[in-house]
Coordinates of C-alpha atoms in Angstrom, one line a residue:
M49 CA 0.0 0.1 -0.4
T50 CA 1.2 3.3 -1.1
E51 CA 2.3 5.8 1.9
P52 CA 0.4 9.2 2.0
D53 CA 3.0 12.1 0.9
P54 CA 3.4 13.8 3.9
K55 CA 3.7 17.0 1.8
G56 CA 0.8 16.7 0.6
N57 CA 1.4 16.3 -3.0
P58 CA -0.6 15.1 -5.1
T59 CA -0.7 11.7 -7.0
I60 CA 0.7 11.0 -10.4
S61 CA -0.8 8.6 -12.4
Y62 CA 0.1 7.2 -16.1
R63 CA -2.8 9.5 -17.5
D64 CA -1.1 12.8 -16.1
V65 CA 1.9 11.4 -18.1
G66 CA 0.1 11.1 -21.2
V67 CA -0.9 7.5 -21.3
D68 CA -4.5 6.3 -22.0
I69 CA -5.3 2.7 -20.9
D70 CA -9.0 3.8 -21.1
A71 CA -8.3 4.7 -24.3
G72 CA -6.3 1.7 -25.4
N73 CA -9.5 -0.5 -24.6
R74 CA -11.8 1.3 -26.6
L75 CA -9.6 1.2 -29.9
V76 CA -9.3 -2.6 -28.9
E77 CA -12.8 -2.8 -29.2
A78 CA -13.9 -0.7 -31.6
I79 CA -11.6 -2.6 -34.0
K80 CA -12.5 -6.1 -32.8
P81 CA -15.2 -5.9 -35.9
L82 CA -12.4 -5.1 -38.2
A83 CA -10.5 -7.6 -37.3
K84 CA -13.5 -10.3 -37.7
L85 CA -14.1 -8.9 -41.6
T86 CA -10.8 -10.5 -42.4
R87 CA -11.1 -13.6 -40.3
R88 CA -10.1 -16.8 -43.2
S89 CA -9.5 -20.6 -42.9
G90 CA -6.7 -20.9 -40.8
A91 CA -7.4 -18.1 -38.5
D92 CA -10.3 -17.9 -36.5
T93 CA -9.1 -16.5 -33.3
D94 CA -10.3 -13.1 -31.7
L95 CA -8.5 -10.1 -30.5
G96 CA -7.0 -8.7 -27.2
G97 CA -5.0 -12.5 -26.4
F98 CA -1.4 -12.6 -25.4
G99 CA -0.6 -14.5 -29.0
A100 CA -2.4 -15.1 -32.0
L101 CA -3.1 -19.2 -33.1
F102 CA -3.3 -20.2 -36.8
D103 CA -4.1 -23.6 -37.7
L104 CA -1.8 -24.7 -41.2
K105 CA -3.5 -27.5 -41.1
G106 CA -7.1 -26.1 -41.1
A107 CA -5.5 -23.9 -44.0
G108 CA -5.2 -26.6 -46.6
F109 CA -1.2 -26.9 -46.3
R110 CA 0.2 -29.8 -47.2
D111 CA 3.6 -30.1 -46.5
P112 CA 4.4 -26.4 -46.1
I113 CA 7.9 -24.0 -45.4
L114 CA 6.4 -20.1 -43.5
V115 CA 7.5 -17.4 -44.7
S116 CA 7.8 -13.5 -43.1
A117 CA 8.1 -10.3 -44.3
T118 CA 7.7 -6.8 -42.5
D119 CA 8.1 -3.2 -43.1
G120 CA 6.8 0.5 -43.4
V121 CA 5.1 2.8 -45.5
G122 CA 7.7 6.3 -44.4
T123 CA 7.3 9.3 -44.5
K124 CA 4.1 8.3 -47.2
L125 CA 3.0 9.3 -42.7
K126 CA 3.5 12.7 -42.9
I127 CA 1.0 13.6 -45.6
A128 CA -1.8 11.9 -43.7
I129 CA -1.1 13.3 -40.5
E130 CA -0.7 16.7 -42.1
T131 CA -4.2 16.5 -43.4
G132 CA -6.2 14.0 -41.2
R133 CA -6.7 12.0 -44.3
H134 CA -6.1 8.7 -42.1
D135 CA -8.0 5.8 -43.9
T136 CA -5.4 4.3 -46.4
I137 CA -2.3 4.3 -45.1
G138 CA -3.0 0.8 -43.7
I139 CA -3.7 -0.3 -47.0
D140 CA -0.1 0.6 -47.7
L141 CA 1.2 -1.0 -44.2
V142 CA 0.1 -4.4 -45.6
A143 CA 0.6 -4.1 -49.0
M144 CA 4.5 -3.3 -48.2
C145 CA 4.6 -7.1 -46.3
V146 CA 1.9 -9.2 -48.6
N147 CA 3.6 -8.0 -51.7
D148 CA 6.9 -9.7 -50.0
L149 CA 5.7 -12.4 -49.3
V150 CA 3.9 -13.5 -52.8
V151 CA 7.4 -12.9 -54.5
Q152 CA 8.6 -16.0 -53.2
G153 CA 5.0 -17.4 -54.1
A154 CA 3.9 -17.9 -50.6
E155 CA 0.0 -17.4 -49.7
P156 CA 0.1 -14.3 -47.1
L157 CA -1.9 -16.1 -43.9
F158 CA -1.8 -13.8 -40.9
F159 CA -1.0 -10.1 -40.7
L160 CA -0.4 -8.0 -37.5
D161 CA 0.5 -4.1 -36.7
Y162 CA 1.9 -2.0 -34.3
F163 CA 0.8 1.7 -33.6
A164 CA 2.9 4.2 -31.9
C165 CA 2.1 7.6 -31.3
G166 CA 2.2 10.3 -28.7
A167 CA -1.5 10.2 -27.7
L168 CA -3.9 7.9 -28.5
N169 CA -6.6 9.4 -30.6
V170 CA -9.0 6.5 -30.5
E171 CA -10.5 7.7 -34.0
D172 CA -7.8 8.0 -35.8
A173 CA -6.4 5.5 -35.1
R174 CA -9.4 3.3 -35.6
S175 CA -9.1 5.0 -39.7
V176 CA -6.0 3.5 -39.5
I177 CA -7.2 -0.3 -38.5
A178 CA -9.7 0.2 -41.3
G179 CA -7.6 0.4 -43.6
I180 CA -5.2 -2.1 -42.5
A181 CA -8.5 -4.6 -42.1
E182 CA -9.2 -3.2 -46.0
G183 CA -5.6 -4.7 -46.7
C184 CA -6.0 -7.4 -45.7
Q185 CA -9.0 -8.1 -47.6
R186 CA -7.8 -8.0 -50.3
A187 CA -4.4 -10.4 -49.7
G188 CA -6.6 -12.7 -48.0
C189 CA -4.6 -12.6 -44.6
A190 CA -6.7 -12.2 -41.3
L191 CA -5.6 -9.8 -38.7
V192 CA -4.8 -11.3 -36.0
G193 CA -3.6 -8.9 -33.4
G194 CA -1.9 -5.8 -33.1
E195 CA 0.2 -3.3 -30.5
T196 CA -0.8 0.2 -30.3
A197 CA 1.9 1.8 -27.4
E198 CA 1.1 5.5 -26.1
M199 CA 4.8 7.2 -26.5
P200 CA 4.3 10.7 -25.3
G201 CA 8.0 12.6 -25.7
M202 CA 8.8 10.0 -28.3
Y203 CA 6.1 11.0 -30.6
A204 CA 4.3 14.7 -30.8
N205 CA 0.7 14.3 -30.1
K206 CA -0.8 14.1 -33.7
D207 CA 2.4 11.5 -34.7
Y208 CA 2.3 7.9 -34.9
D209 CA 4.4 5.7 -36.9
L210 CA 3.4 2.3 -38.2
A211 CA 5.1 -1.1 -38.8
G212 CA 3.4 -4.0 -40.7
F213 CA 4.2 -7.7 -39.8
A214 CA 3.3 -10.4 -42.2
V215 CA 3.2 -14.6 -42.5
G216 CA 2.2 -16.4 -45.4
A217 CA 3.3 -20.1 -46.3
V218 CA 4.6 -21.9 -50.0
E219 CA 4.4 -25.7 -50.4
R220 CA 8.3 -27.2 -49.9
G221 CA 9.1 -27.2 -53.5
E222 CA 7.1 -24.5 -55.0
I223 CA 9.2 -21.3 -53.5
L224 CA 10.0 -18.8 -55.8
P225 CA 12.7 -17.5 -57.2
H226 CA 12.9 -21.1 -59.7
S227 CA 16.3 -22.3 -60.4
D228 CA 15.6 -22.3 -63.8
V229 CA 15.9 -18.8 -64.6
E230 CA 16.8 -18.4 -68.7
I231 CA 18.0 -16.2 -71.6
G232 CA 14.6 -16.1 -74.0
D233 CA 12.0 -15.6 -70.6
T234 CA 9.9 -13.3 -70.8
L235 CA 9.7 -9.8 -68.0
I236 CA 6.1 -9.3 -67.9
G237 CA 4.9 -5.7 -65.6
L238 CA 2.1 -5.0 -63.6
A239 CA 1.4 -1.2 -63.3
S240 CA 1.5 0.6 -60.4
S241 CA -1.3 3.0 -58.9
G242 CA 1.3 5.2 -58.3
V243 CA 4.2 6.5 -56.0
H244 CA 2.4 3.2 -53.6
S245 CA 5.1 3.6 -50.6
N246 CA 8.4 4.7 -51.4
G247 CA 10.7 7.7 -52.1
Y248 CA 8.3 10.4 -50.2
S249 CA 10.9 12.4 -48.4
L250 CA 11.7 13.3 -52.2
V251 CA 8.4 13.7 -52.9
R252 CA 7.5 16.0 -49.8
R253 CA 10.5 18.0 -50.6
L254 CA 10.2 19.1 -53.7
V255 CA 6.1 19.9 -53.1
A256 CA 7.9 21.7 -50.3
D257 CA 9.8 23.6 -52.5
L258 CA 7.1 24.4 -54.8
Q259 CA 4.8 25.7 -52.2
L260 CA 2.6 23.3 -52.7
A261 CA -0.8 23.0 -50.6
W262 CA -1.9 19.8 -49.9
D263 CA -5.5 21.2 -50.8
A264 CA -5.1 22.4 -53.8
S265 CA -5.4 20.3 -57.3
A266 CA -2.6 18.0 -58.1
P267 CA -0.7 19.4 -60.7
F268 CA -0.3 16.3 -62.4
D269 CA -3.7 15.3 -62.2
T270 CA -6.8 18.3 -61.2
S271 CA -10.0 15.8 -60.6
K272 CA -7.9 15.7 -57.3
T273 CA -6.1 16.7 -54.1
L274 CA -2.7 16.7 -54.2
A275 CA -2.8 15.2 -51.1
E276 CA -5.8 12.7 -52.3
A277 CA -3.7 11.7 -55.8
L278 CA -0.3 11.2 -53.3
L279 CA -2.3 9.2 -51.1
E280 CA -3.6 6.5 -53.4
P281 CA -2.2 3.3 -52.1
T282 CA 0.0 0.4 -52.6
R283 CA -1.6 -1.9 -55.0
I284 CA -1.5 -5.5 -53.5
Y285 CA -1.1 -7.8 -56.3
V286 CA -1.7 -11.2 -54.2
K287 CA -4.5 -12.6 -55.8
P288 CA -4.2 -12.4 -59.2
L289 CA 0.3 -13.4 -59.2
L290 CA -1.2 -16.9 -57.0
A291 CA -3.3 -17.1 -59.8
A292 CA -1.5 -16.8 -62.6
I293 CA 2.0 -18.8 -60.5
K294 CA -0.3 -21.7 -61.8
T295 CA -1.8 -20.6 -64.7
A296 CA 1.1 -23.3 -67.7
S297 CA -1.4 -25.1 -69.6
G298 CA -3.1 -26.9 -66.0
T299 CA 0.3 -27.2 -64.4
D300 CA 2.5 -24.6 -62.1
G301 CA 6.1 -23.0 -63.5
A302 CA 4.9 -21.0 -65.5
I303 CA 5.9 -18.3 -63.0
K304 CA 9.5 -18.5 -62.6
A305 CA 10.7 -15.6 -60.6
L306 CA 9.0 -12.0 -59.5
S307 CA 10.3 -9.3 -58.4
H308 CA 8.4 -6.1 -55.5
I309 CA 9.4 -2.9 -57.0
T310 CA 10.3 -0.8 -54.2
G311 CA 13.2 1.2 -53.1
G312 CA 15.6 1.3 -55.3
G313 CA 12.9 0.9 -58.5
L314 CA 13.5 -1.7 -61.1
S315 CA 17.6 -1.0 -61.1
E316 CA 18.0 -2.8 -57.7
N317 CA 14.8 -5.2 -56.4
L318 CA 14.7 -6.9 -60.2
P319 CA 18.4 -8.4 -60.2
R320 CA 17.6 -9.6 -56.7
V321 CA 15.4 -12.6 -58.1
L322 CA 17.3 -12.9 -61.0
P323 CA 21.5 -15.6 -61.3
S324 CA 24.2 -14.5 -62.1
T325 CA 23.6 -16.8 -65.2
V326 CA 21.4 -13.6 -66.5
A327 CA 20.7 -10.1 -66.8
A328 CA 17.6 -7.9 -67.7
H329 CA 16.6 -5.1 -70.2
I330 CA 13.9 -3.7 -70.2
D331 CA 12.2 -1.9 -73.3
L332 CA 11.0 1.9 -71.1
S333 CA 9.5 2.7 -75.1
L334 CA 6.5 -0.2 -74.2
V335 CA 6.1 1.5 -70.1
A336 CA 3.8 4.5 -70.5
A337 CA 4.7 6.0 -66.1
P338 CA 1.6 8.2 -64.9
A339 CA 1.7 11.2 -65.4
V340 CA 2.8 11.6 -61.2
F341 CA 6.5 10.5 -62.1
G342 CA 6.6 12.7 -65.4
W343 CA 5.5 15.1 -62.9
L344 CA 8.6 14.1 -59.7
A345 CA 11.2 14.4 -62.8
K346 CA 10.5 17.9 -64.1
A347 CA 10.0 18.9 -60.2
G348 CA 13.5 17.7 -59.3
R349 CA 15.3 18.0 -62.6
L350 CA 15.7 13.5 -62.3
N351 CA 17.6 11.6 -65.2
D352 CA 16.4 8.5 -66.4
A353 CA 18.8 6.8 -63.7
E354 CA 17.8 9.0 -61.3
M355 CA 14.1 8.3 -61.0
L356 CA 14.9 4.4 -62.0
L357 CA 17.0 4.0 -58.6
T358 CA 14.3 5.8 -56.7
F359 CA 10.5 4.6 -57.5
N360 CA 9.0 2.3 -59.0
C361 CA 7.9 4.8 -62.8
G362 CA 4.7 2.7 -62.9
I363 CA 5.3 -0.7 -62.7
G364 CA 4.9 -2.0 -59.3
M365 CA 5.9 -5.4 -60.0
V366 CA 7.8 -7.4 -62.8
A367 CA 7.5 -11.3 -63.4
V368 CA 9.5 -13.4 -64.9
V369 CA 8.0 -16.1 -67.1
A370 CA 8.4 -18.8 -69.5
N371 CA 8.4 -17.9 -73.4
T372 CA 5.6 -20.6 -74.3
E373 CA 3.7 -18.8 -70.6
A374 CA 3.6 -15.7 -71.1
D375 CA 0.2 -15.4 -73.1
A376 CA -1.1 -17.6 -70.7
V377 CA 0.3 -15.6 -67.5
L378 CA -0.8 -12.4 -69.7
S379 CA -4.7 -13.1 -69.6
T380 CA -4.7 -14.9 -66.1
L381 CA -3.4 -11.7 -64.5
R382 CA -5.9 -9.2 -66.7
E383 CA -8.9 -11.4 -66.2
A384 CA -7.8 -10.6 -62.4
G385 CA -8.1 -6.9 -63.1
E386 CA -4.5 -6.3 -63.1
S387 CA -2.5 -4.0 -66.0
A388 CA 0.1 -6.3 -66.9
F389 CA 2.2 -6.2 -70.6
V390 CA 5.4 -6.9 -71.7
I391 CA 8.5 -5.0 -70.5
G392 CA 11.6 -7.1 -71.9
E393 CA 13.3 -10.5 -71.7
I394 CA 16.2 -12.5 -70.0
V395 CA 19.1 -12.1 -72.4
P396 CA 23.0 -12.9 -71.5
P397 CA 25.1 -10.6 -68.5
S398 CA 27.1 -8.0 -69.9
G399 CA 27.7 -4.8 -68.8
D400 CA 27.7 -3.3 -64.8
K401 CA 27.1 -6.0 -61.7
S402 CA 24.6 -4.7 -59.5
E403 CA 25.1 -4.0 -56.1
A404 CA 21.4 -4.8 -55.1
K405 CA 20.6 -5.6 -51.6
G406 CA 20.3 -9.1 -50.7
Q407 CA 22.8 -10.2 -54.6
G408 CA 26.8 -10.2 -54.6
E409 CA 27.4 -11.5 -58.5
A410 CA 23.6 -10.5 -60.1
W411 CA 24.4 -8.0 -63.3
A412 CA 23.4 -4.5 -63.4
V413 CA 19.8 -4.2 -65.4
S414 CA 19.8 -2.7 -68.8
Y415 CA 17.7 -0.5 -70.4
S416 CA 16.9 1.1 -74.3
G417 CA 14.3 4.1 -75.3
G418 CA 13.5 6.6 -72.5
L419 CA 10.9 6.8 -70.3
R420 CA 7.6 8.4 -71.1
Y421 CA 5.5 9.7 -68.9
S422 CA 1.3 9.4 -69.5
P423 CA -0.3 13.1 -70.2

């Protein structure tokens, strides 16, 4: 039992220093219905436990390998915070994780989030997590839990940060990339929805230098405000790609490798999935980058090499496909709603070595033509 203060000083509680446990409890109750919308086979636990359970056998796996990924959304968060638009940033969080799972052939199974803030605003946090739940539904994975941390003194009152954690599974023997990537294979690009979630420190610098207001019309799309256009969420490619992975005249093996085009762009991400015996060549004339990239290039006075190293430039995912199966894969992706098109091929190795993360002996991507931008 705490002894009374002899000088009569008042008690200093957790709430007094800025941490509201009741607000945290209200948030948990507010997001339980959102989590239930994401339930899938193998996951049927409720939020609130110390840990979440997942039944791999119940999800239909025979001999699975687990695949995990973690990511955030970078300083794109600052635009959401400064404009009070929190409804789509959670989709970005899920996308950045689950798109990394599917490139290894894995089906995303469950997702957890970490939400850290200075002072918990229940309504804003619920909006963020509603976006996370929407992203999980798009990816077919369950939102099984997370952590909300109030840390006054670490974050300003309106600031928050996000991290996501996803786990998927792939049957043993079906892991991507395959070892049979060879000269003559086709490169198929899947269109991005915009800038996705990389390069926003540069984007925000250019917006500030041009003294543009977030609520003004976007200079590259006058039908939207600048904030609305730049907060367009990252596309989630999971379901179309899982369907396409199975497309090859009724057998497995149509897609040999996948690359999620994030930080480092095409130049750094595609070499990560290629063996040292081949290289990738992309014909940029086959790609019409959305107008936002033309605006960024002009505003930053960026040449093609810098753009391709910084942004996705209109391609959010690349598939390496056996040449004989390219038409079947394209058909499957398009039927699933993706804008997919041939962008190049696998060629003999030559030129410079890549310094792509995780690859010591990959060859750099070579390009022909120049970047062209949609009007």
